[in-house]
């Protein structure tokens, strides 16, 4: 029998169908990368530099901004270099490391929305106990289990992917996405697909169900008490917009690898990239605009910086 050795080095060929037009992708993805870094960094700076914003919801928004800064750093620079200089190679170790970082930080895009939903639930449904329930010592019982859940599930399917033998070395993606690597394996990948589906169900789907249930309770409470209705709807609608966009892109990306359709490979890669990168650009803008306190401090900070630039001689 012929001995087949497993590949330890891979080639990323996302958007290869575009041919000579592939370098043009550098411009939109570079602009999105800059927007994601600048907007989220500004949001974190404003929250942490103003004591009046040191409140649970603002801290959670800043935490999400931190995730949205880190996430694009793990894959966008390498993708941009690939567009410009055709640098496509990556080792198995590098691929698994990138996969773990992307999926681990990506999981917190919905996990932070769970914590925000809890904040809104406590603020609207149990206002007299809000500060006690949102104290760090008490709130840790909601933080630690979800952090452990994310870490265990992501580590599980990445470890299983690392144990596979690979008969092909061309990954039709711009970064090491789990199923994009797994589909290159020689033998059965049923256990890998199951582990991936478990992660999808227990992280974004579970988070969505939990958030939906909490908002049903919140809206029921709002209908009974009209005094806090407007503020409740305002804050909750923001979270629903972010959650809907994030989940729609994520589920299209996940299911495209498991439900065989006529979807072109470039479209599948696009959705897989957008479900990570688009929220990084969109979230700080929508939270900065729709959260009144943060918007006011953002405007003051930008105005102050504009005046400083105008008086500094060049």
mmCIF file of C-alpha atoms in Angstrom:
data_model
loop_
_atom_site.group_PDB
_atom_site.id
_atom_site.type_symbol
_atom_site.label_atom_id
_atom_site.label_comp_id
_atom_site.label_asym_id
_atom_site.label_seq_id
_atom_site.Cartn_x
_atom_site.Cartn_y
_atom_site.Cartn_z
ATOM 1 C CA UNK A 1 0.000 0.000 0.000
ATOM 2 C CA UNK A 2 1.226 3.488 -0.835
ATOM 3 C CA UNK A 3 2.086 5.533 2.240
ATOM 4 C CA UNK A 4 0.426 8.947 2.164
ATOM 5 C CA UNK A 5 1.973 11.579 4.402
ATOM 6 C CA UNK A 6 -0.186 14.335 5.855
ATOM 7 C CA UNK A 7 0.383 17.879 4.634
ATOM 8 C CA UNK A 8 1.889 20.256 7.203
ATOM 9 C CA UNK A 9 1.856 23.379 5.050
ATOM 10 C CA UNK A 10 -1.127 24.939 3.304
ATOM 11 C CA UNK A 11 -1.961 27.522 0.643
ATOM 12 C CA UNK A 12 -4.808 29.999 1.197
ATOM 13 C CA UNK A 13 -6.528 30.817 -2.103
ATOM 14 C CA UNK A 14 -9.610 32.817 -1.093
ATOM 15 C CA UNK A 15 -11.173 34.851 -3.946
ATOM 16 C CA UNK A 16 -8.895 33.078 -6.429
ATOM 17 C CA UNK A 17 -11.777 33.185 -8.930
ATOM 18 C CA UNK A 18 -11.224 36.933 -9.343
ATOM 19 C CA UNK A 19 -7.862 36.346 -10.990
ATOM 20 C CA UNK A 20 -6.086 39.594 -11.856
ATOM 21 C CA UNK A 21 -8.763 41.615 -10.031
ATOM 22 C CA UNK A 22 -7.914 39.984 -6.693
ATOM 23 C CA UNK A 23 -5.459 42.779 -5.635
ATOM 24 C CA UNK A 24 -8.326 45.282 -5.947
ATOM 25 C CA UNK A 25 -9.822 43.701 -2.814
ATOM 26 C CA UNK A 26 -6.993 45.256 -0.809
ATOM 27 C CA UNK A 27 -8.694 48.673 -0.845
ATOM 28 C CA UNK A 28 -12.133 47.826 0.662
ATOM 29 C CA UNK A 29 -10.719 45.370 3.207
ATOM 30 C CA UNK A 30 -7.955 47.788 4.219
ATOM 31 C CA UNK A 31 -10.508 50.582 4.719
ATOM 32 C CA UNK A 32 -12.725 48.292 6.810
ATOM 33 C CA UNK A 33 -9.691 47.240 8.850
ATOM 34 C CA UNK A 34 -8.762 50.880 9.580
ATOM 35 C CA UNK A 35 -12.357 51.747 10.478
ATOM 36 C CA UNK A 36 -12.557 48.753 12.832
ATOM 37 C CA UNK A 37 -9.300 49.635 14.603
ATOM 38 C CA UNK A 38 -9.929 53.388 14.792
ATOM 39 C CA UNK A 39 -13.611 53.280 15.798
ATOM 40 C CA UNK A 40 -13.201 50.587 18.446
ATOM 41 C CA UNK A 41 -10.030 52.151 19.857
ATOM 42 C CA UNK A 42 -11.793 55.527 20.108
ATOM 43 C CA UNK A 43 -14.765 53.895 21.805
ATOM 44 C CA UNK A 44 -12.526 52.190 24.382
ATOM 45 C CA UNK A 45 -10.612 55.418 25.008
ATOM 46 C CA UNK A 46 -13.802 57.433 25.575
ATOM 47 C CA UNK A 47 -15.300 54.878 27.985
ATOM 48 C CA UNK A 48 -12.164 54.339 30.050
ATOM 49 C CA UNK A 49 -11.121 58.015 30.170
ATOM 50 C CA UNK A 50 -14.437 59.373 31.460
ATOM 51 C CA UNK A 51 -15.407 58.379 34.979
ATOM 52 C CA UNK A 52 -19.088 59.061 34.298
ATOM 53 C CA UNK A 53 -19.045 56.176 31.804
ATOM 54 C CA UNK A 54 -17.673 53.679 34.316
ATOM 55 C CA UNK A 55 -21.038 51.945 34.455
ATOM 56 C CA UNK A 56 -21.783 48.264 33.734
ATOM 57 C CA UNK A 57 -23.306 48.764 30.270
ATOM 58 C CA UNK A 58 -20.570 51.153 29.124
ATOM 59 C CA UNK A 59 -17.883 48.774 30.414
ATOM 60 C CA UNK A 60 -19.520 45.908 28.497
ATOM 61 C CA UNK A 61 -19.586 48.030 25.333
ATOM 62 C CA UNK A 62 -15.883 48.809 25.821
ATOM 63 C CA UNK A 63 -15.210 45.095 26.350
ATOM 64 C CA UNK A 64 -16.932 44.281 23.074
ATOM 65 C CA UNK A 65 -14.873 47.014 21.392
ATOM 66 C CA UNK A 66 -11.713 45.344 22.728
ATOM 67 C CA UNK A 67 -12.785 42.060 21.118
ATOM 68 C CA UNK A 68 -13.571 43.900 17.870
ATOM 69 C CA UNK A 69 -10.066 45.431 17.857
ATOM 70 C CA UNK A 70 -8.316 42.111 18.440
ATOM 71 C CA UNK A 71 -10.352 39.966 16.041
ATOM 72 C CA UNK A 72 -9.413 41.655 12.711
ATOM 73 C CA UNK A 73 -5.729 41.736 13.741
ATOM 74 C CA UNK A 74 -5.626 37.926 13.678
ATOM 75 C CA UNK A 75 -6.491 37.571 9.995
ATOM 76 C CA UNK A 76 -6.848 40.856 8.062
ATOM 77 C CA UNK A 77 -3.117 41.827 7.815
ATOM 78 C CA UNK A 78 -2.233 38.397 6.451
ATOM 79 C CA UNK A 79 -5.167 38.605 4.035
ATOM 80 C CA UNK A 80 -4.080 42.055 2.815
ATOM 81 C CA UNK A 81 -0.535 40.825 2.184
ATOM 82 C CA UNK A 82 -1.990 37.938 0.213
ATOM 83 C CA UNK A 83 -3.971 40.341 -1.982
ATOM 84 C CA UNK A 84 -0.970 42.583 -2.674
ATOM 85 C CA UNK A 85 2.005 40.216 -2.767
ATOM 86 C CA UNK A 86 0.351 36.846 -3.306
ATOM 87 C CA UNK A 87 1.653 35.544 0.046
ATOM 88 C CA UNK A 88 -0.557 32.509 0.568
ATOM 89 C CA UNK A 89 1.424 29.973 2.592
ATOM 90 C CA UNK A 90 0.743 29.001 6.213
ATOM 91 C CA UNK A 91 1.973 26.116 8.368
ATOM 92 C CA UNK A 92 -0.362 23.694 10.126
ATOM 93 C CA UNK A 93 0.702 25.103 13.508
ATOM 94 C CA UNK A 94 0.120 28.663 12.315
ATOM 95 C CA UNK A 95 -3.212 27.642 10.812
ATOM 96 C CA UNK A 96 -4.450 26.017 14.037
ATOM 97 C CA UNK A 97 -3.247 28.966 16.123
ATOM 98 C CA UNK A 98 -5.028 31.436 13.861
ATOM 99 C CA UNK A 99 -8.144 29.257 13.868
ATOM 100 C CA UNK A 100 -8.241 29.126 17.663
ATOM 101 C CA UNK A 101 -7.769 32.884 18.073
ATOM 102 C CA UNK A 102 -10.353 33.797 15.426
ATOM 103 C CA UNK A 103 -13.055 31.444 16.670
ATOM 104 C CA UNK A 104 -12.359 32.126 20.366
ATOM 105 C CA UNK A 105 -12.567 35.909 20.053
ATOM 106 C CA UNK A 106 -15.375 35.603 17.488
ATOM 107 C CA UNK A 107 -17.451 33.655 20.018
ATOM 108 C CA UNK A 108 -17.489 36.687 22.303
ATOM 109 C CA UNK A 109 -19.319 38.763 19.700
ATOM 110 C CA UNK A 110 -22.567 37.125 20.856
ATOM 111 C CA UNK A 111 -21.422 36.394 24.423
ATOM 112 C CA UNK A 112 -21.074 40.113 25.152
ATOM 113 C CA UNK A 113 -24.619 40.575 23.860
ATOM 114 C CA UNK A 114 -25.760 38.002 26.445
ATOM 115 C CA UNK A 115 -24.117 40.006 29.221
ATOM 116 C CA UNK A 116 -25.685 43.204 27.847
ATOM 117 C CA UNK A 117 -29.098 41.518 27.810
ATOM 118 C CA UNK A 118 -28.595 40.559 31.452
ATOM 119 C CA UNK A 119 -27.710 44.165 32.242
ATOM 120 C CA UNK A 120 -30.924 45.367 30.602
ATOM 121 C CA UNK A 121 -32.950 42.669 32.353
ATOM 122 C CA UNK A 122 -31.634 43.665 35.774
ATOM 123 C CA UNK A 123 -32.021 47.389 35.032
ATOM 124 C CA UNK A 124 -35.616 47.134 33.811
ATOM 125 C CA UNK A 125 -37.082 44.136 35.642
ATOM 126 C CA UNK A 126 -35.264 44.444 38.986
ATOM 127 C CA UNK A 127 -34.246 48.147 39.176
ATOM 128 C CA UNK A 128 -33.970 48.241 42.974
ATOM 129 C CA UNK A 129 -31.409 45.407 42.967
ATOM 130 C CA UNK A 130 -29.583 46.505 39.787
ATOM 131 C CA UNK A 131 -26.350 47.812 41.333
ATOM 132 C CA UNK A 132 -26.105 44.853 43.674
ATOM 133 C CA UNK A 133 -26.627 42.297 40.870
ATOM 134 C CA UNK A 134 -24.233 44.074 38.500
ATOM 135 C CA UNK A 135 -21.441 44.352 41.073
ATOM 136 C CA UNK A 136 -18.388 42.522 39.736
ATOM 137 C CA UNK A 137 -18.338 39.923 42.515
ATOM 138 C CA UNK A 138 -21.965 38.971 41.775
ATOM 139 C CA UNK A 139 -21.763 39.305 38.006
ATOM 140 C CA UNK A 140 -18.743 36.975 37.798
ATOM 141 C CA UNK A 141 -21.106 34.012 38.113
ATOM 142 C CA UNK A 142 -22.484 35.007 34.700
ATOM 143 C CA UNK A 143 -19.067 35.812 33.203
ATOM 144 C CA UNK A 144 -16.943 32.805 34.189
ATOM 145 C CA UNK A 145 -19.240 29.990 32.898
ATOM 146 C CA UNK A 146 -19.545 31.561 29.440
ATOM 147 C CA UNK A 147 -15.793 32.222 29.190
ATOM 148 C CA UNK A 148 -15.107 28.582 30.155
ATOM 149 C CA UNK A 149 -17.764 27.380 27.684
ATOM 150 C CA UNK A 150 -16.225 29.337 24.826
ATOM 151 C CA UNK A 151 -12.701 28.195 25.668
ATOM 152 C CA UNK A 152 -13.587 24.494 25.987
ATOM 153 C CA UNK A 153 -15.712 24.242 22.838
ATOM 154 C CA UNK A 154 -13.270 26.156 20.641
ATOM 155 C CA UNK A 155 -10.272 24.216 21.986
ATOM 156 C CA UNK A 156 -12.148 20.936 21.405
ATOM 157 C CA UNK A 157 -12.796 21.333 17.686
ATOM 158 C CA UNK A 158 -9.423 22.973 17.007
ATOM 159 C CA UNK A 159 -7.634 20.081 18.757
ATOM 160 C CA UNK A 160 -9.642 17.537 16.771
ATOM 161 C CA UNK A 161 -8.768 19.355 13.537
ATOM 162 C CA UNK A 162 -5.078 19.225 14.471
ATOM 163 C CA UNK A 163 -5.202 15.418 14.732
ATOM 164 C CA UNK A 164 -6.421 14.930 11.141
ATOM 165 C CA UNK A 165 -4.320 13.744 8.214
ATOM 166 C CA UNK A 166 -4.610 16.044 5.219
ATOM 167 C CA UNK A 167 -4.501 14.792 1.635
ATOM 168 C CA UNK A 168 -4.815 18.253 0.095
ATOM 169 C CA UNK A 169 -3.056 21.483 0.915
ATOM 170 C CA UNK A 170 -5.158 24.169 -0.808
ATOM 171 C CA UNK A 171 -7.581 25.988 1.534
ATOM 172 C CA UNK A 172 -10.266 27.861 -0.391
ATOM 173 C CA UNK A 173 -10.363 30.712 2.102
ATOM 174 C CA UNK A 174 -8.461 33.840 3.151
ATOM 175 C CA UNK A 175 -7.782 32.526 6.665
ATOM 176 C CA UNK A 176 -7.928 29.224 8.550
ATOM 177 C CA UNK A 177 -11.635 28.711 9.109
ATOM 178 C CA UNK A 178 -12.484 25.412 10.817
ATOM 179 C CA UNK A 179 -14.480 23.608 8.120
ATOM 180 C CA UNK A 180 -12.337 25.046 5.320
ATOM 181 C CA UNK A 181 -9.391 23.127 6.818
ATOM 182 C CA UNK A 182 -11.350 20.023 7.856
ATOM 183 C CA UNK A 183 -12.671 19.404 4.338
ATOM 184 C CA UNK A 184 -9.064 18.772 3.207
ATOM 185 C CA UNK A 185 -8.752 15.702 5.461
ATOM 186 C CA UNK A 186 -8.201 12.222 4.059
ATOM 187 C CA UNK A 187 -10.637 10.128 6.122
ATOM 188 C CA UNK A 188 -13.956 10.629 7.854
ATOM 189 C CA UNK A 189 -14.537 14.051 9.395
ATOM 190 C CA UNK A 190 -17.901 13.295 11.015
ATOM 191 C CA UNK A 191 -16.570 13.885 14.540
ATOM 192 C CA UNK A 192 -15.073 17.210 13.452
ATOM 193 C CA UNK A 193 -18.311 18.330 11.862
ATOM 194 C CA UNK A 194 -20.199 17.281 15.014
ATOM 195 C CA UNK A 195 -17.779 19.229 17.242
ATOM 196 C CA UNK A 196 -18.209 22.283 15.011
ATOM 197 C CA UNK A 197 -21.998 21.992 15.124
ATOM 198 C CA UNK A 198 -21.852 21.652 18.928
ATOM 199 C CA UNK A 199 -19.891 24.902 19.093
ATOM 200 C CA UNK A 200 -22.419 26.614 16.805
ATOM 201 C CA UNK A 201 -25.370 25.382 18.880
ATOM 202 C CA UNK A 202 -23.930 26.027 22.340
ATOM 203 C CA UNK A 203 -22.436 29.441 21.540
ATOM 204 C CA UNK A 204 -24.239 31.651 18.965
ATOM 205 C CA UNK A 205 -27.527 29.692 18.875
ATOM 206 C CA UNK A 206 -27.716 29.327 22.661
ATOM 207 C CA UNK A 207 -26.798 32.993 23.071
ATOM 208 C CA UNK A 208 -29.517 33.986 20.603
ATOM 209 C CA UNK A 209 -32.168 31.913 22.424
ATOM 210 C CA UNK A 210 -31.108 33.305 25.797
ATOM 211 C CA UNK A 211 -31.170 36.895 24.520
ATOM 212 C CA UNK A 212 -34.546 36.363 22.826
ATOM 213 C CA UNK A 213 -36.023 34.937 26.041
ATOM 214 C CA UNK A 214 -34.645 37.803 28.143
ATOM 215 C CA UNK A 215 -36.029 40.409 25.741
ATOM 216 C CA UNK A 216 -39.462 38.776 25.801
ATOM 217 C CA UNK A 217 -39.441 39.164 29.582
ATOM 218 C CA UNK A 218 -38.131 42.729 29.263
ATOM 219 C CA UNK A 219 -40.815 43.766 26.769
ATOM 220 C CA UNK A 220 -43.484 42.158 28.929
ATOM 221 C CA UNK A 221 -42.245 44.228 31.851
ATOM 222 C CA UNK A 222 -42.200 47.373 29.691
ATOM 223 C CA UNK A 223 -45.831 46.863 28.694
ATOM 224 C CA UNK A 224 -46.786 46.739 32.373
ATOM 225 C CA UNK A 225 -44.724 49.836 33.255
ATOM 226 C CA UNK A 226 -44.770 52.584 30.636
ATOM 227 C CA UNK A 227 -42.444 54.868 32.654
ATOM 228 C CA UNK A 228 -39.285 53.051 31.548
ATOM 229 C CA UNK A 229 -40.648 51.935 28.203
ATOM 230 C CA UNK A 230 -38.902 54.353 25.874
ATOM 231 C CA UNK A 231 -35.425 53.877 27.324
ATOM 232 C CA UNK A 232 -35.864 50.105 27.465
ATOM 233 C CA UNK A 233 -36.946 49.884 23.849
ATOM 234 C CA UNK A 234 -34.131 52.193 22.765
ATOM 235 C CA UNK A 235 -31.367 50.139 24.363
ATOM 236 C CA UNK A 236 -32.869 46.758 23.491
ATOM 237 C CA UNK A 237 -33.476 47.650 19.842
ATOM 238 C CA UNK A 238 -29.761 48.491 19.524
ATOM 239 C CA UNK A 239 -28.812 45.031 20.758
ATOM 240 C CA UNK A 240 -31.380 43.351 18.519
ATOM 241 C CA UNK A 241 -30.014 45.132 15.427
ATOM 242 C CA UNK A 242 -26.443 44.068 16.223
ATOM 243 C CA UNK A 243 -27.474 40.499 17.067
ATOM 244 C CA UNK A 244 -29.581 40.072 13.923
ATOM 245 C CA UNK A 245 -26.806 41.248 11.605
ATOM 246 C CA UNK A 246 -24.125 39.181 13.355
ATOM 247 C CA UNK A 247 -26.176 35.987 13.475
ATOM 248 C CA UNK A 248 -27.385 36.264 9.884
ATOM 249 C CA UNK A 249 -23.842 36.530 8.522
ATOM 250 C CA UNK A 250 -22.509 33.849 10.901
ATOM 251 C CA UNK A 251 -25.201 31.270 10.113
ATOM 252 C CA UNK A 252 -24.836 31.786 6.350
ATOM 253 C CA UNK A 253 -21.077 31.237 6.730
ATOM 254 C CA UNK A 254 -21.442 28.135 8.942
ATOM 255 C CA UNK A 255 -24.196 26.472 6.917
ATOM 256 C CA UNK A 256 -22.512 27.106 3.563
ATOM 257 C CA UNK A 257 -19.929 24.427 4.424
ATOM 258 C CA UNK A 258 -22.528 21.878 5.496
ATOM 259 C CA UNK A 259 -25.421 22.418 3.091
ATOM 260 C CA UNK A 260 -24.185 21.868 -0.428
ATOM 261 C CA UNK A 261 -25.742 24.411 -2.744
ATOM 262 C CA UNK A 262 -24.767 26.218 -5.905
ATOM 263 C CA UNK A 263 -23.261 29.039 -3.831
ATOM 264 C CA UNK A 264 -20.016 30.155 -5.520
ATOM 265 C CA UNK A 265 -16.846 29.659 -3.464
ATOM 266 C CA UNK A 266 -16.064 33.392 -3.540
ATOM 267 C CA UNK A 267 -19.494 34.208 -2.064
ATOM 268 C CA UNK A 268 -18.980 31.651 0.692
ATOM 269 C CA UNK A 269 -15.584 33.135 1.526
ATOM 270 C CA UNK A 270 -17.097 36.627 1.484
ATOM 271 C CA UNK A 271 -19.758 35.750 4.068
ATOM 272 C CA UNK A 272 -17.195 33.904 6.221
ATOM 273 C CA UNK A 273 -15.033 37.021 6.230
ATOM 274 C CA UNK A 274 -17.872 39.483 6.735
ATOM 275 C CA UNK A 275 -19.362 37.761 9.771
ATOM 276 C CA UNK A 276 -16.102 38.526 11.578
ATOM 277 C CA UNK A 277 -15.101 41.865 10.051
ATOM 278 C CA UNK A 278 -18.418 43.636 9.485
ATOM 279 C CA UNK A 279 -19.491 43.659 13.176
ATOM 280 C CA UNK A 280 -16.059 45.088 14.055
ATOM 281 C CA UNK A 281 -16.857 48.079 11.836
ATOM 282 C CA UNK A 282 -20.569 48.302 12.589
ATOM 283 C CA UNK A 283 -20.799 47.781 16.361
ATOM 284 C CA UNK A 284 -18.790 50.829 17.543
ATOM 285 C CA UNK A 285 -20.670 53.084 15.151
ATOM 286 C CA UNK A 286 -24.134 51.942 16.213
ATOM 287 C CA UNK A 287 -23.273 51.918 19.928
ATOM 288 C CA UNK A 288 -21.574 55.289 19.660
ATOM 289 C CA UNK A 289 -24.601 56.790 17.931
ATOM 290 C CA UNK A 290 -27.447 55.121 19.825
ATOM 291 C CA UNK A 291 -25.998 55.277 23.353
ATOM 292 C CA UNK A 292 -26.632 58.873 24.402
ATOM 293 C CA UNK A 293 -23.952 59.191 27.102
ATOM 294 C CA UNK A 294 -21.247 57.670 24.904
ATOM 295 C CA UNK A 295 -22.298 59.769 21.896
ATOM 296 C CA UNK A 296 -22.000 62.991 23.903
ATOM 297 C CA UNK A 297 -18.505 62.129 25.140
ATOM 298 C CA UNK A 298 -17.451 60.986 21.659
ATOM 299 C CA UNK A 299 -18.488 64.323 20.182
ATOM 300 C CA UNK A 300 -16.686 66.250 22.938
ATOM 301 C CA UNK A 301 -13.514 64.196 22.439
ATOM 302 C CA UNK A 302 -13.544 64.591 18.654
ATOM 303 C CA UNK A 303 -14.224 68.336 18.981
ATOM 304 C CA UNK A 304 -11.329 68.740 21.420
ATOM 305 C CA UNK A 305 -8.982 66.793 19.134
ATOM 306 C CA UNK A 306 -10.080 68.881 16.135
ATOM 307 C CA UNK A 307 -9.248 72.110 17.993
ATOM 308 C CA UNK A 308 -5.832 70.738 18.974
ATOM 309 C CA UNK A 309 -5.057 69.837 15.371
ATOM 310 C CA UNK A 310 -6.052 73.321 14.211
ATOM 311 C CA UNK A 311 -3.777 75.144 16.661
ATOM 312 C CA UNK A 312 -0.718 72.907 16.184
ATOM 313 C CA UNK A 313 1.568 74.502 13.554
ATOM 314 C CA UNK A 314 2.908 72.385 10.740
#
